[in-house]
Short mmCIF file of C-alpha atoms in Angstrom, two decimals:
data_model
loop_
_atom_site.label_atom_id
_atom_site.label_comp_id
_atom_site.label_asym_id
_atom_site.label_seq_id
_atom_site.Cartn_x
_atom_site.Cartn_y
_atom_site.Cartn_z
CA MET A 1 27.62 12.33 -21.68
CA THR A 2 30.99 13.10 -23.46
CA ASP A 3 31.01 16.05 -21.13
CA LEU A 4 29.54 14.36 -18.56
CA ILE A 5 32.34 12.54 -18.77
CA SER A 6 34.99 15.16 -19.57
CA GLU A 7 33.34 17.19 -16.33
CA LEU A 8 33.95 13.33 -13.67
CA GLU A 9 37.23 13.24 -14.71
CA GLY A 10 38.40 17.14 -15.01
CA SER A 11 36.96 16.88 -11.33
CA PHE A 12 40.18 15.23 -9.95
CA VAL A 13 42.46 16.56 -8.22
CA LYS A 14 45.59 16.87 -10.19
CA SER A 15 48.56 15.81 -8.14
CA THR A 16 50.50 12.74 -6.83
CA ALA A 17 52.60 11.58 -4.40
CA LYS A 18 56.32 10.55 -3.86
CA PHE A 19 58.76 10.27 -0.86
CA ASP A 20 62.52 10.74 -1.30
CA ASP A 21 64.30 8.33 1.03
CA GLY A 22 64.16 10.54 4.01
CA ASP A 23 59.88 9.96 4.02
CA ASN A 24 60.40 13.46 2.38
CA PHE A 25 57.08 13.68 0.97
CA MET A 26 57.15 15.67 -2.36
CA ILE A 27 54.31 16.62 -5.79
CA ASP A 28 54.72 15.93 -9.19
CA GLY A 29 51.27 17.06 -11.71
CA THR A 30 49.77 14.18 -12.50
CA SER A 31 46.78 12.16 -11.73
CA PRO A 32 46.74 10.16 -8.93
CA ARG A 33 44.27 8.58 -10.39
CA LYS A 34 44.92 5.06 -12.61
CA ARG A 35 43.28 5.56 -16.06
CA ARG A 36 39.98 4.11 -16.08
CA SER A 37 37.43 3.69 -18.83
CA PRO A 38 34.42 6.07 -19.11
CA ILE A 39 31.72 4.03 -17.34
CA THR A 40 34.54 3.48 -13.94
CA THR A 41 34.90 6.56 -13.96
CA ILE A 42 31.07 7.40 -13.37
CA THR A 43 31.21 4.40 -11.38
CA THR A 44 33.46 5.54 -9.34
CA ARG A 45 32.53 8.89 -8.84
CA LEU A 46 28.94 8.09 -7.83
CA TYR A 47 30.01 5.91 -5.67
CA GLU A 48 32.05 8.43 -4.17
CA ARG A 49 29.92 11.04 -4.12
CA PHE A 50 26.54 8.75 -2.85
CA GLY A 51 27.26 5.68 -2.25
CA LYS A 52 29.81 5.63 0.16
CA ARG A 53 27.43 7.30 2.41
CA VAL A 54 24.56 5.26 1.92
CA LEU A 55 27.00 1.80 3.21
CA ASP A 56 27.64 3.85 5.89
CA LEU A 57 24.32 4.41 7.57
CA PHE A 58 23.50 0.54 5.76
CA LEU A 59 26.11 -0.31 7.85
CA LEU A 60 25.50 1.22 10.78
CA LEU A 61 21.75 0.19 11.63
CA ILE A 62 23.54 -3.43 10.93
CA ALA A 63 25.52 -3.63 13.86
CA LEU A 64 23.89 -1.17 16.14
CA PRO A 65 21.96 -4.07 17.46
CA VAL A 66 25.33 -5.25 18.96
CA VAL A 67 27.92 -1.64 19.39
CA LEU A 68 25.36 0.02 21.55
CA PRO A 69 25.23 -2.65 24.27
CA VAL A 70 29.62 -2.60 23.77
CA VAL A 71 29.07 1.18 24.55
CA LEU A 72 27.10 1.38 27.25
CA ILE A 73 29.41 -1.07 29.10
CA ILE A 74 32.47 0.44 27.96
CA GLY A 75 31.21 3.90 29.29
CA LEU A 76 30.44 2.22 32.13
CA LEU A 77 33.54 0.94 32.79
CA VAL A 78 35.62 4.49 31.38
CA ARG A 79 33.33 5.95 33.63
CA SER A 80 33.88 4.00 36.79
CA ASP A 81 37.38 6.17 38.03
CA GLY A 82 34.93 9.01 39.11
CA HIS A 83 35.63 11.62 35.68
CA THR A 84 33.70 11.50 31.92
CA ALA A 85 32.92 8.72 29.67
CA LEU A 86 33.80 10.68 27.01
CA PHE A 87 36.42 12.62 25.75
CA HIS A 88 36.03 15.35 22.51
CA GLN A 89 38.35 17.39 20.13
CA ASP A 90 38.00 19.70 16.90
CA ARG A 91 39.56 17.33 13.91
CA VAL A 92 39.28 18.80 10.81
CA GLY A 93 37.38 17.06 8.32
CA LYS A 94 36.25 17.48 5.08
CA GLY A 95 37.52 20.90 3.41
CA GLY A 96 38.83 21.81 5.84
CA THR A 97 36.22 21.67 8.08
CA LEU A 98 36.73 21.64 12.08
CA PHE A 99 34.37 19.13 13.85
CA ARG A 100 33.99 17.54 17.32
CA VAL A 101 35.65 13.41 17.53
CA TRP A 102 34.27 11.18 20.05
CA LYS A 103 36.47 8.86 21.56
CA PHE A 104 36.21 6.84 24.72
CA ARG A 105 38.57 9.29 27.38
CA THR A 106 41.83 6.75 27.24
CA MET A 107 44.02 8.88 29.43
CA VAL A 108 44.04 11.10 33.08
CA PRO A 109 42.44 14.29 33.43
CA ASP A 110 43.82 16.30 31.60
CA ALA A 111 46.02 15.49 29.72
CA GLU A 112 46.95 18.17 27.70
CA THR A 113 48.71 19.76 30.54
CA GLU A 114 50.03 16.46 31.37
CA LEU A 115 52.08 16.54 28.44
CA SER A 116 53.48 19.82 27.70
CA LYS A 117 55.35 18.50 30.56
CA TYR A 118 56.40 15.53 30.16
CA LEU A 119 57.73 16.60 26.72
CA ALA A 120 59.19 19.32 28.31
CA GLU A 121 60.72 16.69 30.46
CA ASN A 122 61.95 13.87 29.01
CA PRO A 123 63.93 15.35 24.84
CA GLN A 124 63.64 12.01 23.22
CA ALA A 125 60.09 11.24 23.74
CA ALA A 126 59.78 15.29 22.77
CA GLU A 127 61.70 13.83 19.26
CA GLU A 128 58.70 10.87 19.40
CA TRP A 129 56.58 12.81 19.29
CA HIS A 130 57.50 15.29 16.52
CA LYS A 131 57.83 12.42 14.52
CA TYR A 132 55.12 10.14 14.98
CA GLN A 133 52.31 12.61 16.53
CA LYS A 134 52.35 9.61 18.88
CA LEU A 135 54.18 7.68 22.11
CA ARG A 136 55.24 3.95 22.50
CA ASP A 137 54.86 4.66 26.27
CA ASP A 138 52.52 7.80 27.36
CA PRO A 139 52.17 8.50 30.56
CA ARG A 140 48.81 9.99 30.40
CA ILE A 141 47.12 6.55 29.28
CA THR A 142 45.40 5.02 32.37
CA PRO A 143 45.43 1.12 32.52
CA LEU A 144 41.79 1.04 31.27
CA GLY A 145 42.49 3.34 28.32
CA ARG A 146 45.52 1.10 27.15
CA PHE A 147 43.35 -2.15 26.52
CA LEU A 148 41.00 0.21 24.89
CA ARG A 149 43.50 1.44 21.99
CA ALA A 150 45.12 -1.34 21.43
CA SER A 151 41.56 -3.15 20.48
CA SER A 152 40.63 0.43 18.39
CA LEU A 153 37.54 0.07 20.97
CA ASP A 154 37.35 4.02 22.38
CA GLU A 155 37.02 4.74 18.61
CA LEU A 156 33.52 3.19 19.15
CA PRO A 157 31.97 6.69 20.23
CA GLN A 158 32.86 7.61 16.83
CA LEU A 159 30.00 6.29 14.74
CA TRP A 160 28.16 9.49 15.99
CA ASN A 161 29.94 11.22 13.55
CA VAL A 162 29.75 8.90 11.07
CA ALA A 163 25.62 8.81 11.04
CA VAL A 164 26.09 12.76 11.05
CA GLY A 165 28.23 12.83 8.42
CA ASP A 166 31.22 14.47 9.93
CA MET A 167 32.77 10.85 8.51
CA SER A 168 32.11 8.00 7.55
CA LEU A 169 33.41 3.76 7.91
CA VAL A 170 36.47 4.43 6.25
CA GLY A 171 38.67 6.71 4.91
CA PRO A 172 42.15 8.81 5.82
CA ARG A 173 43.26 9.02 9.99
CA PRO A 174 41.30 12.11 11.92
CA MET A 175 44.03 15.16 11.64
CA LEU A 176 44.66 17.95 14.70
CA PRO A 177 44.05 21.68 14.06
CA SER A 178 48.11 21.36 15.10
CA GLN A 179 49.48 18.87 12.62
CA VAL A 180 47.51 20.31 9.36
CA SER A 181 50.96 22.17 9.34
CA LEU A 182 52.85 19.13 9.99
CA TYR A 183 51.03 16.95 6.85
CA PRO A 184 52.94 16.52 3.95
CA GLY A 185 49.90 15.32 1.76
CA SER A 186 47.50 16.98 -0.68
CA HIS A 187 44.20 14.26 -1.22
CA TYR A 188 43.30 14.90 2.77
CA SER A 189 41.14 17.16 2.42
CA LEU A 190 38.84 16.03 -0.66
CA MET A 191 37.63 13.85 2.10
CA ARG A 192 35.81 12.49 5.34
CA PRO A 193 37.78 11.13 7.99
CA GLY A 194 37.47 7.83 8.16
CA ILE A 195 37.14 5.85 12.02
CA THR A 196 39.36 3.26 9.92
CA GLY A 197 41.84 2.54 7.05
CA THR A 198 45.06 1.58 4.74
CA TRP A 199 46.51 3.13 7.16
CA GLN A 200 44.84 1.77 10.61
CA VAL A 201 45.29 -1.60 8.61
CA SER A 202 48.89 -1.75 7.81
CA ASP A 203 52.15 -0.80 9.93
CA ARG A 204 50.57 2.83 11.37
CA ASN A 205 52.69 1.72 14.50
CA ASP A 206 55.65 2.00 13.53
CA SER A 207 55.09 4.86 9.79
CA SER A 208 55.31 8.15 10.63
CA PHE A 209 52.73 11.01 10.00
CA ALA A 210 55.13 12.23 7.48
CA VAL A 211 53.64 8.80 5.54
CA ARG A 212 50.44 9.31 6.98
CA GLY A 213 50.19 11.72 3.11
CA ARG A 214 51.38 8.31 0.83
CA PHE A 215 48.27 6.58 2.33
CA ASP A 216 45.80 8.54 2.34
CA THR A 217 47.48 10.15 -1.78
CA GLU A 218 46.82 6.05 -2.87
CA TYR A 219 43.59 5.62 -1.13
CA TRP A 220 42.02 8.85 -2.72
CA ALA A 221 43.44 6.84 -5.31
CA ASP A 222 41.94 3.65 -4.96
CA LEU A 223 38.39 4.66 -3.83
CA SER A 224 35.90 2.58 -3.93
CA LEU A 225 33.40 -0.33 -3.13
CA LYS A 226 35.48 -2.94 -2.98
CA ALA A 227 38.14 -0.83 -1.79
CA ASP A 228 36.62 -0.04 1.44
CA LEU A 229 35.74 -3.45 1.27
CA ILE A 230 38.85 -5.08 1.67
CA VAL A 231 39.96 -2.14 4.16
CA LEU A 232 36.92 -3.03 6.38
CA TRP A 233 37.70 -6.46 6.26
CA LYS A 234 40.95 -6.18 7.24
CA THR A 235 39.70 -3.70 10.30
CA ILE A 236 38.50 -6.23 12.16
CA PHE A 237 41.93 -8.58 11.68
CA ALA A 238 43.51 -5.77 12.85
CA VAL A 239 41.13 -5.05 16.25
CA LEU A 240 41.61 -8.51 17.44
CA SER A 241 45.25 -8.25 16.16
CA CYS A 242 45.35 -5.71 19.53
CA SER A 243 48.28 -3.41 17.51
CA GLY A 244 46.39 -0.43 18.48
CA ARG A 245 48.33 1.92 20.69
#
């Protein structure tokens, strides 16, 4: 038993996040996880390795009868402009592997080309994009897309990603491959990305991309069934507040 406990405690990443006044991310040499009793350590690791996946699948099965009709209705509304209802894009998953994430399309066709053109013509927008990796007034977003983004309903198709094991209900926000070099943290690749997470239920629209590393590190440090249930509960109010974009 002593050997098992030592192995579990030793498997944690030995680093912690700090930020200076400019939101620059720094690493020191101590563990970000609080010192826990042996029993708590084992419980946390069991939840991380097995319980979290069980919770994902259990909640998916419960939500399916309600979510499926909503997905179908939204899909038809998005499809009504003559273009595809779904949008897919490569994202970075656990262990640095790439997977295809699914969302409802909220932008005009050929949105990436439109973004490059818009940023080239608008230096202020380019600066905003570099800092936040999003735009407050993104000209590519359709009227229906603005509602879907504000309510976070555009992310409902990611439940498929959860079902197949690419994502979890709760975890770090899925990151683009092009954002890896900008990401300041070291714990993202240890977890499955989540549909919701600590960043999504906080000041997500006002924090810089660099600060996301702090949210991921804090989530990794506190990862537990209780922490996930709290985030899921807060997500309900975040969705109802329509604060996304």
